[in-house]
Coordinates of C-alpha atoms in Angstrom, one line a residue:
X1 CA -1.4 3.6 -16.8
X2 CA 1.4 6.6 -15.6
X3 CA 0.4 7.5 -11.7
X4 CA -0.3 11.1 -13.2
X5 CA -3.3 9.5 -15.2
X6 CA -4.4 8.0 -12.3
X7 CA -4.4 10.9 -10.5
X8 CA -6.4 12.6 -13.2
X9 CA -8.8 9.6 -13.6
X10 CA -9.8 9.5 -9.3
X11 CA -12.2 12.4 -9.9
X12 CA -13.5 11.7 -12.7
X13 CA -14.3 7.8 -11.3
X14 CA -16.0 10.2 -8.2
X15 CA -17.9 11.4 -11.2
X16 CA -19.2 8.0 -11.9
X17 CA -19.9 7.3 -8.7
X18 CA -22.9 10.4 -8.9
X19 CA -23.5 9.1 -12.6
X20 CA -25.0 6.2 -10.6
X21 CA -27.4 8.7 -8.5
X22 CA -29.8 8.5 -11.6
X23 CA -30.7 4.5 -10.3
X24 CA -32.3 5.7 -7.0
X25 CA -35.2 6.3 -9.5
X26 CA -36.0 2.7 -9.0
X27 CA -36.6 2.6 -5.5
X28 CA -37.3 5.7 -4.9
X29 CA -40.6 5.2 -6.8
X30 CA -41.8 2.6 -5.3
X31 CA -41.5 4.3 -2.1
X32 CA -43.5 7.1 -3.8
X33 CA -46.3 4.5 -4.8
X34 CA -46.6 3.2 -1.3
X35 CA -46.9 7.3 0.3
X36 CA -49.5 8.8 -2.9
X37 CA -51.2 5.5 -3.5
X38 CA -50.4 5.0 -6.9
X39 CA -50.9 2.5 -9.5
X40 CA -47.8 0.7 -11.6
X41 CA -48.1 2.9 -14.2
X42 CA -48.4 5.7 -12.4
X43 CA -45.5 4.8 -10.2
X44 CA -43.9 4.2 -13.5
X45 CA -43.9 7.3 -14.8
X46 CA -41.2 8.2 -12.2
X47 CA -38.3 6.3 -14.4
X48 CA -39.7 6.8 -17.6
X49 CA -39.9 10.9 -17.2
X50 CA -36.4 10.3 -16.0
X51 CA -34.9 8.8 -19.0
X52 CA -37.4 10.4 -21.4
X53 CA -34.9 13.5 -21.0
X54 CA -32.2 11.6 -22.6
X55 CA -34.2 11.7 -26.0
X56 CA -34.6 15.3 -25.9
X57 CA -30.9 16.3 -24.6
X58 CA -28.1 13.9 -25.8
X59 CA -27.5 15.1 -29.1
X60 CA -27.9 18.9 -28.2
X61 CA -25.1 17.8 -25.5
X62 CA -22.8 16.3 -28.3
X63 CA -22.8 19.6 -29.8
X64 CA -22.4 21.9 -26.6
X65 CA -18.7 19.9 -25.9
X66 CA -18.4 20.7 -29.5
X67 CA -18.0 24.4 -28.3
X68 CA -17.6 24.4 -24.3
X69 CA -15.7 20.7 -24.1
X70 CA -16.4 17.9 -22.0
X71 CA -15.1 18.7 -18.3
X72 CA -17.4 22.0 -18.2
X73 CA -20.0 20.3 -19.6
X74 CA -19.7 17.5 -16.8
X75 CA -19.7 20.0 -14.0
X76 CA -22.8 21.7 -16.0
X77 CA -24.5 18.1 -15.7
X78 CA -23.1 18.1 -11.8
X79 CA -24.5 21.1 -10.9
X80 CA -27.8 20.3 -12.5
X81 CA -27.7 17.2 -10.5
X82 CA -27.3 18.7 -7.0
X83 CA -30.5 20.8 -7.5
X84 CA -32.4 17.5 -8.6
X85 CA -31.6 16.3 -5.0
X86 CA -32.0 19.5 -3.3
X87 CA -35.8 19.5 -4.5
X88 CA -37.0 16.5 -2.8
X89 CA -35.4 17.6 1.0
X90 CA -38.7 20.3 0.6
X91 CA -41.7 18.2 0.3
X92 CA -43.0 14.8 -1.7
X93 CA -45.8 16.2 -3.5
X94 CA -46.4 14.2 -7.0
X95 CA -45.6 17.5 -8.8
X96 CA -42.5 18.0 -6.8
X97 CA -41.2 14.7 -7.3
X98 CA -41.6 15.0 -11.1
X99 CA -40.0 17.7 -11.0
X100 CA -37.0 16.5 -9.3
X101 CA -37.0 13.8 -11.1
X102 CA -36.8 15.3 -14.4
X103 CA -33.6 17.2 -13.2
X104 CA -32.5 14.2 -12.3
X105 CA -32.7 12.4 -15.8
X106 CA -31.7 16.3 -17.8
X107 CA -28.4 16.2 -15.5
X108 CA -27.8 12.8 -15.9
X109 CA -28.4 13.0 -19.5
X110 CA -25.7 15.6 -19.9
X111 CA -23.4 13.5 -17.2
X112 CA -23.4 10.6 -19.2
X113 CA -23.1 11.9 -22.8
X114 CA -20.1 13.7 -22.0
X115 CA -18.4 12.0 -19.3
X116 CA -17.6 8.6 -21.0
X117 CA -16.1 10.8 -23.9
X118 CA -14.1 12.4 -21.2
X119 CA -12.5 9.1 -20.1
X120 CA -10.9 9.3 -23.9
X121 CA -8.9 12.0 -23.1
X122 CA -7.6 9.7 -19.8
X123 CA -7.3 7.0 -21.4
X124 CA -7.1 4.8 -24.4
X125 CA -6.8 2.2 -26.9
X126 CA -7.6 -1.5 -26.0
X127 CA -7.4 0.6 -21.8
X128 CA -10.4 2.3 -22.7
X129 CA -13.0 -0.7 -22.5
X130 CA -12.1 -1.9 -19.3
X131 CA -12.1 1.5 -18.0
X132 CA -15.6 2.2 -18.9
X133 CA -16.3 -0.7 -17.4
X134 CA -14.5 0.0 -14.1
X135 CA -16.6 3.6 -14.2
X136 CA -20.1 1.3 -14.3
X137 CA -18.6 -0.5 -11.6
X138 CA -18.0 2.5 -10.0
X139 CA -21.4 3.6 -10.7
X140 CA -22.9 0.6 -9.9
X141 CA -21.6 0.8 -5.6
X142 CA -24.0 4.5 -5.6
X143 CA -26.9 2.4 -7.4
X144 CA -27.1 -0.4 -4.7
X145 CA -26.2 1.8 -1.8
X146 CA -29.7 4.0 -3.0
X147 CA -32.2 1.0 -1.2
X148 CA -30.1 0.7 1.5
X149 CA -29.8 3.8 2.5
X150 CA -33.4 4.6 1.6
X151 CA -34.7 1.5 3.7
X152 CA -32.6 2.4 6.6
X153 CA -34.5 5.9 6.5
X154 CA -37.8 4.5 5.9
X155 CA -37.4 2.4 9.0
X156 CA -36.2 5.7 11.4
X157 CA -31.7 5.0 11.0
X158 CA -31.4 8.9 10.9
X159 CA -34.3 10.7 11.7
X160 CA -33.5 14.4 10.4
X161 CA -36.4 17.0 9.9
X162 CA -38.8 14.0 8.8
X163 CA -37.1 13.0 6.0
X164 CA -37.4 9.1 6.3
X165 CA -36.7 7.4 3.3
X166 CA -35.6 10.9 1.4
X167 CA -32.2 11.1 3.4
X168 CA -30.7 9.2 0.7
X169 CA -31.3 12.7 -1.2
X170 CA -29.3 14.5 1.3
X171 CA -26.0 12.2 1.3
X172 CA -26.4 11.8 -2.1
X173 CA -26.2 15.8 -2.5
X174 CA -23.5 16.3 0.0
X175 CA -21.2 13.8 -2.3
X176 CA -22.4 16.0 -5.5
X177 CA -20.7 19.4 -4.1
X178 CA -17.6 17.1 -3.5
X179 CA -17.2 15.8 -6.9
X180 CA -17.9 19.4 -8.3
X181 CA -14.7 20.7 -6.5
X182 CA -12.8 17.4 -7.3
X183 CA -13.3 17.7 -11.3
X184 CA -13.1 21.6 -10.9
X185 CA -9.3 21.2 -9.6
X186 CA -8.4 18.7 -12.0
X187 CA -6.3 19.6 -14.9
X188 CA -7.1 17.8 -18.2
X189 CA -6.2 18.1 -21.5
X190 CA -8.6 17.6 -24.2
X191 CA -7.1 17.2 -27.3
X192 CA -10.0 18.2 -29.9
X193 CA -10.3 14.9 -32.2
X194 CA -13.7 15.6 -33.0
X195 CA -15.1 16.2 -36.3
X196 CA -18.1 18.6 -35.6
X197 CA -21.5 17.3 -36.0
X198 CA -24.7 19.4 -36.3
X199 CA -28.2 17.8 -35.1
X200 CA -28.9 16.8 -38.2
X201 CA -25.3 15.4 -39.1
X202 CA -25.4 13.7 -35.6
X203 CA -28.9 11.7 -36.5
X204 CA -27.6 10.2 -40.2
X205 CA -24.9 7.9 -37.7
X206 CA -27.8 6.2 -37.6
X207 CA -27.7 5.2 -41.0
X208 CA -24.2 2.9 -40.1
X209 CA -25.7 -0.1 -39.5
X210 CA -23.4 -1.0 -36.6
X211 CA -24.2 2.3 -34.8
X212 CA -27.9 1.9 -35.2
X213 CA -27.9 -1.6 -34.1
X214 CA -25.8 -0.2 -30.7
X215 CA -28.4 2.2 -29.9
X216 CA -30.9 -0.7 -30.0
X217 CA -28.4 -2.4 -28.1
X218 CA -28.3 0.5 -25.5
X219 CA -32.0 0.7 -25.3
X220 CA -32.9 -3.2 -23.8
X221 CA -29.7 -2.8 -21.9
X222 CA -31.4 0.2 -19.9
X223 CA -34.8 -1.3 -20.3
X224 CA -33.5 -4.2 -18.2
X225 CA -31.7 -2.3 -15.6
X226 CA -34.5 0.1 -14.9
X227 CA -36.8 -2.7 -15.8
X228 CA -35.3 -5.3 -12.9
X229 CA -35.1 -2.0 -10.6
X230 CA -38.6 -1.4 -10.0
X231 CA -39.7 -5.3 -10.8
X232 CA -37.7 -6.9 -8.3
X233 CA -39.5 -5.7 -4.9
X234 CA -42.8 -6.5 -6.5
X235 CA -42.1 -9.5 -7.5
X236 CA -41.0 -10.6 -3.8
X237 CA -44.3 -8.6 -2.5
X238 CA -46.5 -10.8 -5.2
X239 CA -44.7 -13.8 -4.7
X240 CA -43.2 -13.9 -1.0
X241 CA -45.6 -11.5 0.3
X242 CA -42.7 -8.9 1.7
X243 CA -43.1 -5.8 2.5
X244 CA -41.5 -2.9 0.5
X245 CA -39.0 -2.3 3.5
X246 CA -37.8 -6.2 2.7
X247 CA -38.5 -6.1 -0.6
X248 CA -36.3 -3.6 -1.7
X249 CA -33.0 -5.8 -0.6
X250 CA -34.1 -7.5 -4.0
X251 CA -33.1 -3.9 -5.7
X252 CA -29.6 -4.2 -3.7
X253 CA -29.0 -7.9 -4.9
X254 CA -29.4 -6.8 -8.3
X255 CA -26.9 -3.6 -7.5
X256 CA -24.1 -6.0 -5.7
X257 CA -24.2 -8.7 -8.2
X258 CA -24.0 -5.9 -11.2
X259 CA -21.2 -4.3 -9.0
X260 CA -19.3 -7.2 -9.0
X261 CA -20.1 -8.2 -12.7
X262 CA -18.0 -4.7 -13.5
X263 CA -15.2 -5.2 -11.5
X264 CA -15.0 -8.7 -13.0
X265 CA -15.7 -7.5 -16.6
X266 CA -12.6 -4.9 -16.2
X267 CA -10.6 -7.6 -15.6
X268 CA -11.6 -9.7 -18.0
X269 CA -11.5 -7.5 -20.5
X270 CA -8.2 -7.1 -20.8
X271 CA -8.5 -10.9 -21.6
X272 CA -10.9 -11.9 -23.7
X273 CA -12.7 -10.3 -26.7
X274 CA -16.2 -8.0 -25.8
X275 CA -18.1 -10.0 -27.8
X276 CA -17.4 -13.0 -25.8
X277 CA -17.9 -11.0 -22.7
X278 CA -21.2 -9.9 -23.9
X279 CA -22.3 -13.2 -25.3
X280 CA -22.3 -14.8 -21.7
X281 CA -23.6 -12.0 -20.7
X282 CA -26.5 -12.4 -22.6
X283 CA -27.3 -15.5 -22.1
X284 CA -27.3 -15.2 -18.3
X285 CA -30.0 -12.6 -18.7
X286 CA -32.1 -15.0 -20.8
X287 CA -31.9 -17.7 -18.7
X288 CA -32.6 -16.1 -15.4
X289 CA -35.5 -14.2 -16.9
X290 CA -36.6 -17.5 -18.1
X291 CA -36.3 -18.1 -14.6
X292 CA -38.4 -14.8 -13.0
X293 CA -41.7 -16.7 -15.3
X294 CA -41.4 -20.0 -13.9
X295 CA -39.8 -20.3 -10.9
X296 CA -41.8 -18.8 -7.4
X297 CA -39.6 -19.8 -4.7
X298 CA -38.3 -16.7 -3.2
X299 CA -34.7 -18.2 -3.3
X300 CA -34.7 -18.7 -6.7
X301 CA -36.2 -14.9 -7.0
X302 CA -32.9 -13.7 -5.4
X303 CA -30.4 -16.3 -7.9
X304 CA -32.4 -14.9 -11.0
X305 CA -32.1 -11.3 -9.7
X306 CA -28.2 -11.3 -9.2
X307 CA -28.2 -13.8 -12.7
X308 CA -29.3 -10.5 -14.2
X309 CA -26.8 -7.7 -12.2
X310 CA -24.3 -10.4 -13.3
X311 CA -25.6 -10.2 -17.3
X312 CA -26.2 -6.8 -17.4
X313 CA -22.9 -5.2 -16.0
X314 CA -20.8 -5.2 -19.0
X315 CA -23.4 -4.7 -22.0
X316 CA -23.2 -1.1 -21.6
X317 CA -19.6 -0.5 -22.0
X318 CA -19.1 -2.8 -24.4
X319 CA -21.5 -1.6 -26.8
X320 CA -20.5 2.0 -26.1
X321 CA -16.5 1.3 -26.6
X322 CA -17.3 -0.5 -29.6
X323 CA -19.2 2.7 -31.5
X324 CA -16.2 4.7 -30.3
X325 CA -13.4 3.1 -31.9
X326 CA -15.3 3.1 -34.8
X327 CA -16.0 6.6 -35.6
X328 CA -13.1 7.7 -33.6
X329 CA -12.9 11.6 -35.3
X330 CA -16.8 11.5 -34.1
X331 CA -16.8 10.7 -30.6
X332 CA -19.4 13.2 -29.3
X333 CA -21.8 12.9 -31.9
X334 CA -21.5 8.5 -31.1
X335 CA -21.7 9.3 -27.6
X336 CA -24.9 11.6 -27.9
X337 CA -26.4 9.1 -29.9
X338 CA -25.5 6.2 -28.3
X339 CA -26.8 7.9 -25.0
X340 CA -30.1 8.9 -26.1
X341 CA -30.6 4.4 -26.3
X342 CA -31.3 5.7 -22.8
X343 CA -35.0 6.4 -24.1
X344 CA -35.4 2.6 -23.4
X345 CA -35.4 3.2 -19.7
X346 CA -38.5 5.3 -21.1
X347 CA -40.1 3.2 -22.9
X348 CA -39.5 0.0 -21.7
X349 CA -41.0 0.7 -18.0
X350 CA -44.2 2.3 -19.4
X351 CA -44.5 -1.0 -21.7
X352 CA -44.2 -3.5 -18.2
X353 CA -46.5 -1.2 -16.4
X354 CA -49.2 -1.4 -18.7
X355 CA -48.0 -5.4 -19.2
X356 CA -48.4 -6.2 -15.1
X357 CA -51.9 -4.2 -14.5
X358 CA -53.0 -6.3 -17.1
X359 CA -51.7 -9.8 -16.1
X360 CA -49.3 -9.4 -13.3
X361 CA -45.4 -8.8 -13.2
X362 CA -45.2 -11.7 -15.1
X363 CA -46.3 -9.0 -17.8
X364 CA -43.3 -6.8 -17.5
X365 CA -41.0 -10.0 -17.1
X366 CA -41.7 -10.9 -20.1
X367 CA -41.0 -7.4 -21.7
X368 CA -37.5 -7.7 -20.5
X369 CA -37.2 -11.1 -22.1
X370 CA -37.5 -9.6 -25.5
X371 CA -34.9 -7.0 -24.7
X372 CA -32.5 -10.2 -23.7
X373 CA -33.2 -11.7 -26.7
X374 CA -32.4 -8.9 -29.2
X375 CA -28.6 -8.6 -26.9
X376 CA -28.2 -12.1 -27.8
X377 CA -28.6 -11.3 -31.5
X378 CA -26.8 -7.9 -31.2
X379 CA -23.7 -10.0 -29.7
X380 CA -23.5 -11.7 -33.2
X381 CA -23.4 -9.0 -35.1
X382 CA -20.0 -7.3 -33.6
X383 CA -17.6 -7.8 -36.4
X384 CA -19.9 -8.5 -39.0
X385 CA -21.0 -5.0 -39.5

């Protein structure tokens, strides 16, 4: 890569970074749950209204790059963002935090549909990949910093204007505004290789087997990750008896060992074929969820917990790179689609809330275990389809 494209790509990899903002939604409701006294699947509803906005706005964002392109359409999805954070700094009412969460999940939705695309016009070929990858890992350092910082509020680190736990809203904010004026003064050239695809047009992709089987693929990834977000501290309060404050170092265990699993995967990458990548990758999840139903010991909690960062760090860029290269002249509409998968951080939270009122987090364990088992089957499929 020329030092120009690097250049070009250090903003847009800041724009990763507040890509990643959309994870705080883990931890941040749990810490909701514990202040309104709510159930699960209240509490779930948090994630799930997050992510439900990727259903409703990924393929209306395919078709607004169509006509505005992808950098303006990033700093759109930044700006939207910021305000999401903003809302929370006022109050932490149950309506307000809706609110601000469904910001949250309508800014990330455009962030995400458009800003992997983006990377295309940075970079490319067999580069791209690993590059997406590097971007989750990027994304991954502002996902495991969220319960850290939010803990370290919660138990009085910077006590400004009672915000506890929420100052994670406020730095989180402050590095929004920066990566708006980064991207802003960045020059890049999109060369227009789109074919344009209406809503309707962008839907039949789903008829290509291989696309349709991605955005399943895309679904349990998400279903995982959100799935293990909110899981993790309540399986260390059911099983160790922690309290959230502790418990939400699980959360950070999942974020470091995910973090690393990117950097490692962009490396690797450049070595090995994705679906080799993402057959290991599999199979760790499998096994340590496995693990989460019968094991109890709180140290093997934490292996199985990082077992599944580890798993789950490449499956999204490899599935997403993959539907890319093959609809090339279709990249937004792919990228629309393959985003709105993100309905599985929807669907699969309100499925393990309603699974652990009813028999425990063993319940929503075992939700996530059917999403590891379809990944292991989607791995065979690359190449066949």
């Amino acid at each position: 890569m020329s030092k120009r494209h690097k250049l070009v790509l250090l903003p847009v990899l800041l724009c990763f970074f507040t890509m990643g903002f959309v994870d705080l939604v883990g931890i941040a409701s749990n810490y909701v749950q514990k202040d309104l006294n709510l159930t699960d699947a209240e509490a779930n509803l948090f994630p799930s209204l997050v992510f439900f906005w990727f259903l409703l706005f990924s393929v209306p964002t395919g078709i607004l790059m169509n006509r505005i392109g992808r950098k303006r359409t990033v700093l759109l999805s930044l700006a939207v963002t910021f305000v999401s954070l903003l809302l929370p700094l006022f109050g932490e009412s149950y309506a307000l935090m809706l609110a601000a969460f469904s910001l949250l999940g309508i800014g990330n939705a455009l962030m995400q549909t458009s800003l992997n695309p983006l990377v295309s016009n940075v970079v490319s070929g067999e580069a791209l990949t690993s590059t997406l990858t590097f971007g989750q890992f990027v994304k991954a350092i502002a996902s495991f910093v969220a319960p850290l910082l939010a803990a370290w509020g919660a138990t009085g680190g910077l006590p400004i204007a009672g915000l506890d736990w929420r100052i994670l809203f406020a730095v989180y904010g402050i590095i929004a505004v920066g990566a708006v004026f980064a991207l802003s003064a960045t020059p890049i050239d999109e060369q227009q290789a789109d074919e344009a695809c209406g809503f309707t047009a962008t839907l039949a992709l789903l008829r290509q087997p291989f696309v349709l089987l991605a955005f399943c693929g895309i679904m349990c990834h998400v279903g995982i990750d959100v799935g293990t977000n909110t899981t993790a501290p309540r399986l260390l309060m059911e099983y160790a008896g922690h309290s959230l404050e502790t418990a939400s170092f699980a959360t950070s265990i999942y974020f470091v060992c995910r973090t690393l699993g990117c950097l490692l995967g962009s490396g690797l990458l450049r070595r090995f074929q994705p679906r080799s990548i993402l057959a290991v990758s599999a199979c760790l999840m499998l096994a340590a969820l496995v693990g989460l139903l019968t094991l109890r010991t709180e140290t093997a909690l934490y292996v199985c917990i990082g077992l599944i960062g580890l798993g789950n760090s490449n499956v999204f860029p490899i599935i997403f790179a993959q539907a890319l290269r093959r609809n090339p002249r279709q990249a937004n509409a792919v990228s629309a689609l393959m985003i709105m998968g993100l309905i599985g951080g929807t669907i699969f939270p309100l499925l393990m809330g309603a699974a652990s009122d009813a028999i425990g987090q063993q319940g929503a364990v075992a939700v996530m275990l059917v999403a590891a088992i379809y990944l292991c089957f989607f791995q065979s499929r690359i190449g066949r389809c």
